[in-house]
Amino acid sequence: MGIYELDNEQAYEAEVSQCVGVTGYHQWFFLSAMAEALNLKFSAFGVEFEGRRLGVVPMLFRRHGPVSTVNNLPIGCIGPLIRGEALRAGLVRELLAGVEPVLREHRTIATRWAFSPGLNVSSEHLAMPGFEVSQWENYVIPATKSVDDCLKSMARQRRQSIRQSEGRGLSVGESSIDEITRWLPEQLATAYERLGEEPLYKPAEVRLLAERLATHPRMLWRTVKAADGSVLGMTGCVIGNDRLWGWLMVGPPVPGISPQTLCYWDAINWSLSRGLAYDLGGIPNEGIRKLKVSLGADPEAAVVAIRVRPRAAYKAGMALYRGLNRIAKRRNGNTS
């Protein structure tokens, strides 16, 4: 067993190109932007076993005082990546075992391995001590569908929503830099406040991410506008080799119309016209499932394996971190 670090974009992308199940989220530019915005450490390693290269394991470490977590992010799948021949040989466990020394070095107490949708990784492949394996549903519009076929497969209310939105003068076009870096962060923060949920990203993180990704050629930013030019919605997608990956979609509620449906319809048209599938992502709740099914998306299974090292140790580590943090605040004259 051997591992080697991939510490630059050229070497990383060369290894990733030999793997199966590569998503837009696995690209170096996206992972490094995430690391900078969220204050994470990004590392990637290739793994060898008995003279053959098995694949690549990208890792985003978050420090919690003396310990860390890895790949615990609001992204469906960021790795690992495995070569086709290694997957067919059932060497997934060997791939993951290869990076255990790196996890120990970082005192990693929570590990999340999320494999790409549709990749044929079985629970047997991941039957490793301490890991809990589960499946989640991802939804995709296949590249084999035509735009007309996709429209016909939509639920009637979705087709009506598209017609109503277009009839009221709504249009979709390329986003401006100002919309990406100013409008988007504010709307995303407001959306979580409206739902009463903890935000996946802090406002400052979203702003930094938007600034890093606004002009990258592998990003697709599209804005829905009303007839008067006001912004009603926006999507941010990552352009992969065979799919358009829907990463962010945001916009305030608008009485009588659905800018979100128009966002989806625009992304479907954009991707299918370029021979790409459109990946709508997972389903955080039943309402989102119904929406994606009504758009004609097909479900596919994705596998995730999560390990939390002895929960008592995890709690102790977090308690220690909180204690050290309180001490640091007192030293800085902050007692809040």
mmCIF file of C-alpha atoms in Angstrom:
data_model
loop_
_atom_site.group_PDB
_atom_site.id
_atom_site.type_symbol
_atom_site.label_atom_id
_atom_site.label_comp_id
_atom_site.label_asym_id
_atom_site.label_seq_id
_atom_site.Cartn_x
_atom_site.Cartn_y
_atom_site.Cartn_z
ATOM 1 C CA MET A 1 0.000 0.000 0.000
ATOM 2 C CA GLY A 2 1.332 3.416 -0.877
ATOM 3 C CA ILE A 3 0.088 6.987 -1.094
ATOM 4 C CA TYR A 4 1.401 10.050 -2.894
ATOM 5 C CA GLU A 5 0.242 13.642 -2.509
ATOM 6 C CA LEU A 6 -1.194 15.524 -5.469
ATOM 7 C CA ASP A 7 -0.235 19.043 -4.499
ATOM 8 C CA ASN A 8 -0.886 20.962 -7.707
ATOM 9 C CA GLU A 9 -3.767 21.291 -10.137
ATOM 10 C CA GLN A 10 -2.028 19.684 -13.104
ATOM 11 C CA ALA A 11 -1.036 16.517 -11.253
ATOM 12 C CA TYR A 12 -4.420 16.276 -9.526
ATOM 13 C CA GLU A 13 -6.507 16.710 -12.673
ATOM 14 C CA ALA A 14 -4.331 14.203 -14.561
ATOM 15 C CA GLU A 15 -5.035 11.525 -11.940
ATOM 16 C CA VAL A 16 -8.714 12.410 -11.653
ATOM 17 C CA SER A 17 -9.116 12.045 -15.435
ATOM 18 C CA GLN A 18 -8.339 8.321 -15.031
ATOM 19 C CA CYS A 19 -11.190 7.793 -12.548
ATOM 20 C CA VAL A 20 -14.897 7.064 -12.975
ATOM 21 C CA GLY A 21 -17.762 9.017 -11.451
ATOM 22 C CA VAL A 22 -15.990 12.377 -11.652
ATOM 23 C CA THR A 23 -18.346 15.281 -10.900
ATOM 24 C CA GLY A 24 -17.971 19.009 -11.369
ATOM 25 C CA TYR A 25 -17.404 19.293 -7.628
ATOM 26 C CA HIS A 26 -14.206 17.245 -7.879
ATOM 27 C CA GLN A 27 -12.430 19.874 -9.943
ATOM 28 C CA TRP A 28 -9.399 21.488 -8.335
ATOM 29 C CA PHE A 29 -10.665 25.037 -8.797
ATOM 30 C CA PHE A 30 -13.925 24.285 -6.971
ATOM 31 C CA LEU A 31 -12.373 22.426 -4.042
ATOM 32 C CA SER A 32 -9.639 25.015 -3.552
ATOM 33 C CA ALA A 33 -12.249 27.813 -3.601
ATOM 34 C CA MET A 34 -14.245 25.938 -0.960
ATOM 35 C CA ALA A 35 -11.132 25.518 1.173
ATOM 36 C CA GLU A 36 -10.263 29.218 1.037
ATOM 37 C CA ALA A 37 -13.799 30.476 1.679
ATOM 38 C CA LEU A 38 -14.611 28.052 4.503
ATOM 39 C CA ASN A 39 -11.160 28.131 6.130
ATOM 40 C CA LEU A 40 -10.435 24.468 5.389
ATOM 41 C CA LYS A 41 -7.269 22.588 4.498
ATOM 42 C CA PHE A 42 -7.481 20.955 1.061
ATOM 43 C CA SER A 43 -5.294 17.913 0.443
ATOM 44 C CA ALA A 44 -5.510 15.189 -2.182
ATOM 45 C CA PHE A 45 -3.746 11.841 -2.379
ATOM 46 C CA GLY A 46 -3.408 9.077 -4.910
ATOM 47 C CA VAL A 47 -3.373 5.511 -3.606
ATOM 48 C CA GLU A 48 -1.449 2.502 -4.938
ATOM 49 C CA PHE A 49 -2.037 -1.148 -4.042
ATOM 50 C CA GLU A 50 0.059 -4.087 -5.237
ATOM 51 C CA GLY A 51 1.587 -2.035 -8.010
ATOM 52 C CA ARG A 52 -1.646 -0.594 -9.381
ATOM 53 C CA ARG A 53 -3.086 2.873 -8.941
ATOM 54 C CA LEU A 54 -6.530 2.769 -7.356
ATOM 55 C CA GLY A 55 -7.753 6.360 -7.489
ATOM 56 C CA VAL A 56 -7.744 9.748 -5.806
ATOM 57 C CA VAL A 57 -9.018 10.853 -2.388
ATOM 58 C CA PRO A 58 -9.661 14.611 -2.115
ATOM 59 C CA MET A 59 -9.983 15.762 1.486
ATOM 60 C CA LEU A 60 -11.173 19.013 3.017
ATOM 61 C CA PHE A 61 -10.183 19.164 6.685
ATOM 62 C CA ARG A 62 -11.904 21.395 9.231
ATOM 63 C CA ARG A 63 -10.088 21.965 12.499
ATOM 64 C CA HIS A 64 -11.972 21.773 15.794
ATOM 65 C CA GLY A 65 -9.263 22.656 18.272
ATOM 66 C CA PRO A 66 -7.002 19.603 18.650
ATOM 67 C CA VAL A 67 -9.072 17.403 16.312
ATOM 68 C CA SER A 68 -10.537 17.639 12.811
ATOM 69 C CA THR A 69 -13.315 16.422 10.543
ATOM 70 C CA VAL A 70 -12.995 15.616 6.849
ATOM 71 C CA ASN A 71 -15.399 16.219 3.954
ATOM 72 C CA ASN A 72 -18.218 17.219 6.294
ATOM 73 C CA LEU A 73 -19.631 19.751 3.822
ATOM 74 C CA PRO A 74 -22.987 20.688 2.248
ATOM 75 C CA ILE A 75 -21.985 19.084 -1.059
ATOM 76 C CA GLY A 76 -23.468 15.770 -2.083
ATOM 77 C CA CYS A 77 -20.301 14.128 -3.350
ATOM 78 C CA ILE A 78 -16.677 15.230 -3.262
ATOM 79 C CA GLY A 79 -14.977 11.875 -3.160
ATOM 80 C CA PRO A 80 -13.282 9.520 -3.094
ATOM 81 C CA LEU A 81 -12.697 8.795 -6.799
ATOM 82 C CA ILE A 82 -11.764 5.346 -8.028
ATOM 83 C CA ARG A 83 -10.416 3.984 -11.296
ATOM 84 C CA GLY A 84 -12.782 1.753 -13.249
ATOM 85 C CA GLU A 85 -10.578 -1.332 -13.073
ATOM 86 C CA ALA A 86 -10.149 -0.916 -9.314
ATOM 87 C CA LEU A 87 -13.918 -0.574 -8.843
ATOM 88 C CA ARG A 88 -14.564 -3.721 -10.901
ATOM 89 C CA ALA A 89 -11.971 -5.546 -8.799
ATOM 90 C CA GLY A 90 -13.758 -4.491 -5.595
ATOM 91 C CA LEU A 91 -10.833 -2.481 -4.215
ATOM 92 C CA VAL A 92 -12.788 0.383 -2.652
ATOM 93 C CA ARG A 93 -11.760 -0.570 0.891
ATOM 94 C CA GLU A 94 -8.109 -0.672 -0.154
ATOM 95 C CA LEU A 95 -8.458 2.834 -1.615
ATOM 96 C CA LEU A 96 -9.866 4.189 1.626
ATOM 97 C CA ALA A 97 -7.430 2.271 3.821
ATOM 98 C CA GLY A 98 -4.588 3.936 1.954
ATOM 99 C CA VAL A 99 -5.343 7.377 3.416
ATOM 100 C CA GLU A 100 -5.814 6.232 7.012
ATOM 101 C CA PRO A 101 -2.319 7.492 7.963
ATOM 102 C CA VAL A 102 -3.348 10.980 6.773
ATOM 103 C CA LEU A 103 -6.524 10.839 8.864
ATOM 104 C CA ARG A 104 -4.528 9.823 11.932
ATOM 105 C CA GLU A 105 -2.051 12.644 11.329
ATOM 106 C CA HIS A 106 -4.921 15.152 11.348
ATOM 107 C CA ARG A 107 -6.580 13.509 14.391
ATOM 108 C CA THR A 108 -9.709 13.063 12.318
ATOM 109 C CA ILE A 109 -12.684 12.106 14.451
ATOM 110 C CA ALA A 110 -15.432 12.353 11.802
ATOM 111 C CA THR A 111 -14.966 11.118 8.241
ATOM 112 C CA ARG A 112 -17.455 11.314 5.382
ATOM 113 C CA TRP A 113 -16.868 9.423 2.133
ATOM 114 C CA ALA A 114 -19.567 10.347 -0.383
ATOM 115 C CA PHE A 115 -19.385 8.595 -3.739
ATOM 116 C CA SER A 116 -20.721 9.935 -7.009
ATOM 117 C CA PRO A 117 -24.364 9.302 -8.005
ATOM 118 C CA GLY A 118 -24.870 6.218 -10.129
ATOM 119 C CA LEU A 119 -21.472 4.741 -9.258
ATOM 120 C CA ASN A 120 -21.800 1.028 -8.614
ATOM 121 C CA VAL A 121 -20.369 0.988 -5.093
ATOM 122 C CA SER A 122 -22.050 -1.673 -2.972
ATOM 123 C CA SER A 123 -22.395 -1.823 0.793
ATOM 124 C CA GLU A 124 -20.043 -4.822 0.729
ATOM 125 C CA HIS A 125 -17.309 -2.624 -0.703
ATOM 126 C CA LEU A 126 -17.667 -0.312 2.293
ATOM 127 C CA ALA A 127 -18.100 -2.862 5.073
ATOM 128 C CA MET A 128 -15.322 -1.372 7.178
ATOM 129 C CA PRO A 129 -15.106 -1.222 10.982
ATOM 130 C CA GLY A 130 -16.667 1.911 12.412
ATOM 131 C CA PHE A 131 -18.374 3.092 9.221
ATOM 132 C CA GLU A 132 -22.116 3.444 8.801
ATOM 133 C CA VAL A 133 -23.151 3.060 5.165
ATOM 134 C CA SER A 134 -26.323 4.528 3.713
ATOM 135 C CA GLN A 135 -27.847 5.539 0.408
ATOM 136 C CA TRP A 136 -29.357 8.833 -0.649
ATOM 137 C CA GLU A 137 -31.346 9.776 -3.724
ATOM 138 C CA ASN A 138 -29.993 12.054 -6.402
ATOM 139 C CA TYR A 139 -32.019 13.368 -9.353
ATOM 140 C CA VAL A 140 -30.872 13.881 -12.932
ATOM 141 C CA ILE A 141 -32.231 14.784 -16.361
ATOM 142 C CA PRO A 142 -30.391 12.356 -18.706
ATOM 143 C CA ALA A 143 -28.489 13.762 -21.662
ATOM 144 C CA THR A 144 -30.322 11.249 -23.868
ATOM 145 C CA LYS A 145 -33.579 13.185 -23.423
ATOM 146 C CA SER A 146 -34.511 15.872 -25.896
ATOM 147 C CA VAL A 147 -35.793 19.216 -24.664
ATOM 148 C CA ASP A 148 -39.226 18.389 -26.119
ATOM 149 C CA ASP A 149 -39.296 14.991 -24.410
ATOM 150 C CA CYS A 150 -38.328 16.619 -21.140
ATOM 151 C CA LEU A 151 -41.140 19.169 -21.439
ATOM 152 C CA LYS A 152 -43.650 16.399 -22.176
ATOM 153 C CA SER A 153 -42.495 14.364 -19.161
ATOM 154 C CA MET A 154 -43.020 17.293 -16.781
ATOM 155 C CA ALA A 155 -46.051 17.495 -14.557
ATOM 156 C CA ARG A 156 -48.783 19.677 -15.984
ATOM 157 C CA GLN A 157 -48.416 22.348 -13.300
ATOM 158 C CA ARG A 158 -44.718 22.741 -14.149
ATOM 159 C CA ARG A 159 -45.461 23.340 -17.828
ATOM 160 C CA GLN A 160 -48.126 25.848 -16.819
ATOM 161 C CA SER A 161 -45.679 27.589 -14.491
ATOM 162 C CA ILE A 162 -43.147 27.981 -17.303
ATOM 163 C CA ARG A 163 -45.771 29.415 -19.665
ATOM 164 C CA GLN A 164 -47.113 31.795 -17.004
ATOM 165 C CA SER A 165 -43.643 33.050 -16.112
ATOM 166 C CA GLU A 166 -42.693 33.656 -19.725
ATOM 167 C CA GLY A 167 -46.100 35.219 -20.390
ATOM 168 C CA ARG A 168 -45.456 37.770 -17.632
ATOM 169 C CA GLY A 169 -42.201 38.817 -19.218
ATOM 170 C CA LEU A 170 -39.728 36.840 -17.099
ATOM 171 C CA SER A 171 -36.483 36.028 -18.869
ATOM 172 C CA VAL A 172 -33.246 34.202 -18.052
ATOM 173 C CA GLY A 173 -29.764 35.325 -19.056
ATOM 174 C CA GLU A 174 -26.135 35.400 -18.053
ATOM 175 C CA SER A 175 -25.550 36.798 -14.555
ATOM 176 C CA SER A 176 -23.531 39.949 -14.039
ATOM 177 C CA ILE A 177 -20.563 40.082 -11.665
ATOM 178 C CA ASP A 178 -22.529 42.411 -9.394
ATOM 179 C CA GLU A 179 -25.465 39.976 -9.220
ATOM 180 C CA ILE A 180 -23.141 37.094 -8.356
ATOM 181 C CA THR A 181 -21.071 38.857 -5.739
ATOM 182 C CA ARG A 182 -23.702 41.138 -4.167
ATOM 183 C CA TRP A 183 -27.246 39.972 -4.840
ATOM 184 C CA LEU A 184 -26.602 36.244 -4.384
ATOM 185 C CA PRO A 185 -24.953 36.327 -0.901
ATOM 186 C CA GLU A 186 -27.652 38.570 0.535
ATOM 187 C CA GLN A 187 -30.480 36.467 -0.897
ATOM 188 C CA LEU A 188 -28.972 33.195 0.299
ATOM 189 C CA ALA A 189 -28.721 34.484 3.860
ATOM 190 C CA THR A 190 -32.294 35.789 3.705
ATOM 191 C CA ALA A 191 -33.570 32.451 2.379
ATOM 192 C CA TYR A 192 -32.343 30.552 5.432
ATOM 193 C CA GLU A 193 -33.693 33.194 7.785
ATOM 194 C CA ARG A 194 -37.073 32.880 6.074
ATOM 195 C CA LEU A 195 -37.055 29.115 6.564
ATOM 196 C CA GLY A 196 -35.805 29.379 10.139
ATOM 197 C CA GLU A 197 -32.903 27.058 9.334
ATOM 198 C CA GLU A 198 -29.204 27.170 10.090
ATOM 199 C CA PRO A 199 -27.448 28.427 6.940
ATOM 200 C CA LEU A 200 -25.221 25.988 5.087
ATOM 201 C CA TYR A 201 -22.786 28.818 4.428
ATOM 202 C CA LYS A 202 -22.138 31.974 6.419
ATOM 203 C CA PRO A 203 -22.697 35.256 4.520
ATOM 204 C CA ALA A 204 -18.971 36.046 4.502
ATOM 205 C CA GLU A 205 -18.246 32.566 3.140
ATOM 206 C CA VAL A 206 -20.767 32.978 0.335
ATOM 207 C CA ARG A 207 -19.312 36.337 -0.632
ATOM 208 C CA LEU A 208 -15.796 34.940 -0.816
ATOM 209 C CA LEU A 209 -16.958 31.883 -2.751
ATOM 210 C CA ALA A 210 -18.874 34.079 -5.194
ATOM 211 C CA GLU A 211 -15.847 36.300 -5.733
ATOM 212 C CA ARG A 212 -13.592 33.289 -6.332
ATOM 213 C CA LEU A 213 -15.979 31.533 -8.699
ATOM 214 C CA ALA A 214 -17.732 34.409 -10.478
ATOM 215 C CA THR A 215 -15.608 34.414 -13.624
ATOM 216 C CA HIS A 216 -14.331 30.844 -13.779
ATOM 217 C CA PRO A 217 -15.034 29.281 -17.198
ATOM 218 C CA ARG A 218 -16.307 26.086 -15.581
ATOM 219 C CA MET A 219 -19.046 27.958 -13.710
ATOM 220 C CA LEU A 220 -22.451 28.782 -15.180
ATOM 221 C CA TRP A 221 -24.281 31.683 -13.537
ATOM 222 C CA ARG A 222 -27.807 32.481 -14.774
ATOM 223 C CA THR A 223 -30.255 35.117 -13.569
ATOM 224 C CA VAL A 224 -34.052 35.302 -13.822
ATOM 225 C CA LYS A 225 -35.345 38.838 -14.291
ATOM 226 C CA ALA A 226 -38.781 40.416 -14.397
ATOM 227 C CA ALA A 227 -39.899 42.584 -17.304
ATOM 228 C CA ASP A 228 -38.700 45.670 -15.396
ATOM 229 C CA GLY A 229 -35.199 44.219 -14.974
ATOM 230 C CA SER A 230 -35.458 43.340 -11.275
ATOM 231 C CA VAL A 231 -33.709 40.120 -10.245
ATOM 232 C CA LEU A 232 -36.038 37.319 -9.136
ATOM 233 C CA GLY A 233 -33.749 34.296 -9.002
ATOM 234 C CA MET A 234 -30.311 32.930 -9.747
ATOM 235 C CA THR A 235 -28.559 29.625 -10.302
ATOM 236 C CA GLY A 236 -24.913 28.706 -9.921
ATOM 237 C CA CYS A 237 -23.867 25.471 -11.627
ATOM 238 C CA VAL A 238 -20.572 23.673 -12.163
ATOM 239 C CA ILE A 239 -19.894 22.495 -15.712
ATOM 240 C CA GLY A 240 -18.578 18.941 -15.695
ATOM 241 C CA ASN A 241 -17.464 16.699 -18.525
ATOM 242 C CA ASP A 242 -20.808 14.955 -18.908
ATOM 243 C CA ARG A 243 -23.187 16.854 -16.600
ATOM 244 C CA LEU A 244 -24.184 20.318 -15.567
ATOM 245 C CA TRP A 245 -24.117 20.155 -11.769
ATOM 246 C CA GLY A 246 -26.745 22.322 -10.071
ATOM 247 C CA TRP A 247 -24.995 23.721 -7.012
ATOM 248 C CA LEU A 248 -26.951 26.799 -5.867
ATOM 249 C CA MET A 249 -30.408 28.174 -6.609
ATOM 250 C CA VAL A 250 -31.863 31.128 -4.762
ATOM 251 C CA GLY A 251 -34.587 33.716 -5.037
ATOM 252 C CA PRO A 252 -37.390 35.242 -2.949
ATOM 253 C CA PRO A 253 -41.014 33.996 -3.191
ATOM 254 C CA VAL A 254 -42.958 35.739 -5.974
ATOM 255 C CA PRO A 255 -46.769 35.620 -5.833
ATOM 256 C CA GLY A 256 -48.401 33.810 -8.741
ATOM 257 C CA ILE A 257 -45.226 32.644 -10.506
ATOM 258 C CA SER A 258 -42.218 30.410 -9.850
ATOM 259 C CA PRO A 259 -38.825 31.846 -10.836
ATOM 260 C CA GLN A 260 -37.290 28.634 -9.492
ATOM 261 C CA THR A 261 -39.127 26.547 -12.083
ATOM 262 C CA LEU A 262 -37.864 28.893 -14.782
ATOM 263 C CA CYS A 263 -34.325 28.494 -13.385
ATOM 264 C CA TYR A 264 -34.634 24.722 -13.693
ATOM 265 C CA TRP A 265 -36.107 24.956 -17.194
ATOM 266 C CA ASP A 266 -33.277 27.232 -18.327
ATOM 267 C CA ALA A 267 -30.652 24.839 -16.926
ATOM 268 C CA ILE A 268 -32.369 21.898 -18.640
ATOM 269 C CA ASN A 269 -32.309 23.714 -21.983
ATOM 270 C CA TRP A 270 -28.707 24.840 -21.530
ATOM 271 C CA SER A 271 -27.386 21.389 -20.624
ATOM 272 C CA LEU A 272 -29.367 19.223 -23.059
ATOM 273 C CA SER A 273 -28.575 21.511 -25.989
ATOM 274 C CA ARG A 274 -24.872 20.874 -25.266
ATOM 275 C CA GLY A 275 -25.150 17.114 -24.848
ATOM 276 C CA LEU A 276 -24.882 17.270 -21.058
ATOM 277 C CA ALA A 277 -27.125 15.714 -18.432
ATOM 278 C CA TYR A 278 -28.476 18.104 -15.810
ATOM 279 C CA ASP A 279 -27.882 17.064 -12.209
ATOM 280 C CA LEU A 280 -30.488 18.519 -9.845
ATOM 281 C CA GLY A 281 -28.860 17.113 -6.703
ATOM 282 C CA GLY A 282 -30.402 15.426 -3.691
ATOM 283 C CA ILE A 283 -33.619 15.808 -1.727
ATOM 284 C CA PRO A 284 -33.386 17.447 1.704
ATOM 285 C CA ASN A 285 -37.151 17.064 2.169
ATOM 286 C CA GLU A 286 -40.248 15.539 0.593
ATOM 287 C CA GLY A 287 -41.292 18.835 -0.989
ATOM 288 C CA ILE A 288 -38.032 19.018 -2.941
ATOM 289 C CA ARG A 289 -38.487 15.406 -4.026
ATOM 290 C CA LYS A 290 -41.927 16.164 -5.445
ATOM 291 C CA LEU A 291 -40.579 19.226 -7.236
ATOM 292 C CA LYS A 292 -37.757 17.338 -8.912
ATOM 293 C CA VAL A 293 -39.996 14.443 -9.886
ATOM 294 C CA SER A 294 -42.506 16.915 -11.355
ATOM 295 C CA LEU A 295 -39.702 18.302 -13.543
ATOM 296 C CA GLY A 296 -39.229 14.867 -15.088
ATOM 297 C CA ALA A 297 -35.946 14.059 -13.324
ATOM 298 C CA ASP A 298 -34.931 10.442 -12.801
ATOM 299 C CA PRO A 299 -33.737 9.139 -9.410
ATOM 300 C CA GLU A 300 -30.401 7.433 -8.982
ATOM 301 C CA ALA A 301 -28.721 6.027 -5.902
ATOM 302 C CA ALA A 302 -25.619 7.458 -4.265
ATOM 303 C CA VAL A 303 -23.684 5.876 -1.411
ATOM 304 C CA VAL A 304 -22.131 7.547 1.608
ATOM 305 C CA ALA A 305 -20.032 6.046 4.400
ATOM 306 C CA ILE A 306 -19.630 7.980 7.653
ATOM 307 C CA ARG A 307 -17.412 7.201 10.617
ATOM 308 C CA VAL A 308 -17.438 9.033 13.911
ATOM 309 C CA ARG A 309 -14.626 7.746 16.072
ATOM 310 C CA PRO A 310 -15.679 6.826 19.583
ATOM 311 C CA ARG A 311 -18.473 9.270 20.256
ATOM 312 C CA ALA A 312 -17.183 9.851 23.754
ATOM 313 C CA ALA A 313 -13.851 10.963 22.273
ATOM 314 C CA TYR A 314 -15.686 13.225 19.836
ATOM 315 C CA LYS A 315 -17.626 14.877 22.665
ATOM 316 C CA ALA A 316 -14.470 15.198 24.748
ATOM 317 C CA GLY A 317 -12.610 16.774 21.843
ATOM 318 C CA MET A 318 -15.363 19.295 21.195
ATOM 319 C CA ALA A 319 -15.638 20.110 24.903
ATOM 320 C CA LEU A 320 -11.882 20.719 25.002
ATOM 321 C CA TYR A 321 -12.112 22.939 21.922
ATOM 322 C CA ARG A 322 -14.946 24.987 23.428
ATOM 323 C CA GLY A 323 -13.005 25.331 26.672
ATOM 324 C CA LEU A 324 -9.869 26.538 24.866
ATOM 325 C CA ASN A 325 -11.983 28.937 22.825
ATOM 326 C CA ARG A 326 -13.483 30.449 25.995
ATOM 327 C CA ILE A 327 -10.008 30.919 27.453
ATOM 328 C CA ALA A 328 -8.832 32.651 24.274
ATOM 329 C CA LYS A 329 -11.821 34.998 24.379
ATOM 330 C CA ARG A 330 -11.085 35.952 27.985
ATOM 331 C CA ARG A 331 -7.486 36.678 27.082
ATOM 332 C CA ASN A 332 -8.721 38.969 24.314
ATOM 333 C CA GLY A 333 -11.057 40.753 26.730
ATOM 334 C CA ASN A 334 -14.190 39.164 25.165
ATOM 335 C CA THR A 335 -16.445 37.453 27.716
ATOM 336 C CA SER A 336 -19.464 36.878 25.472
#
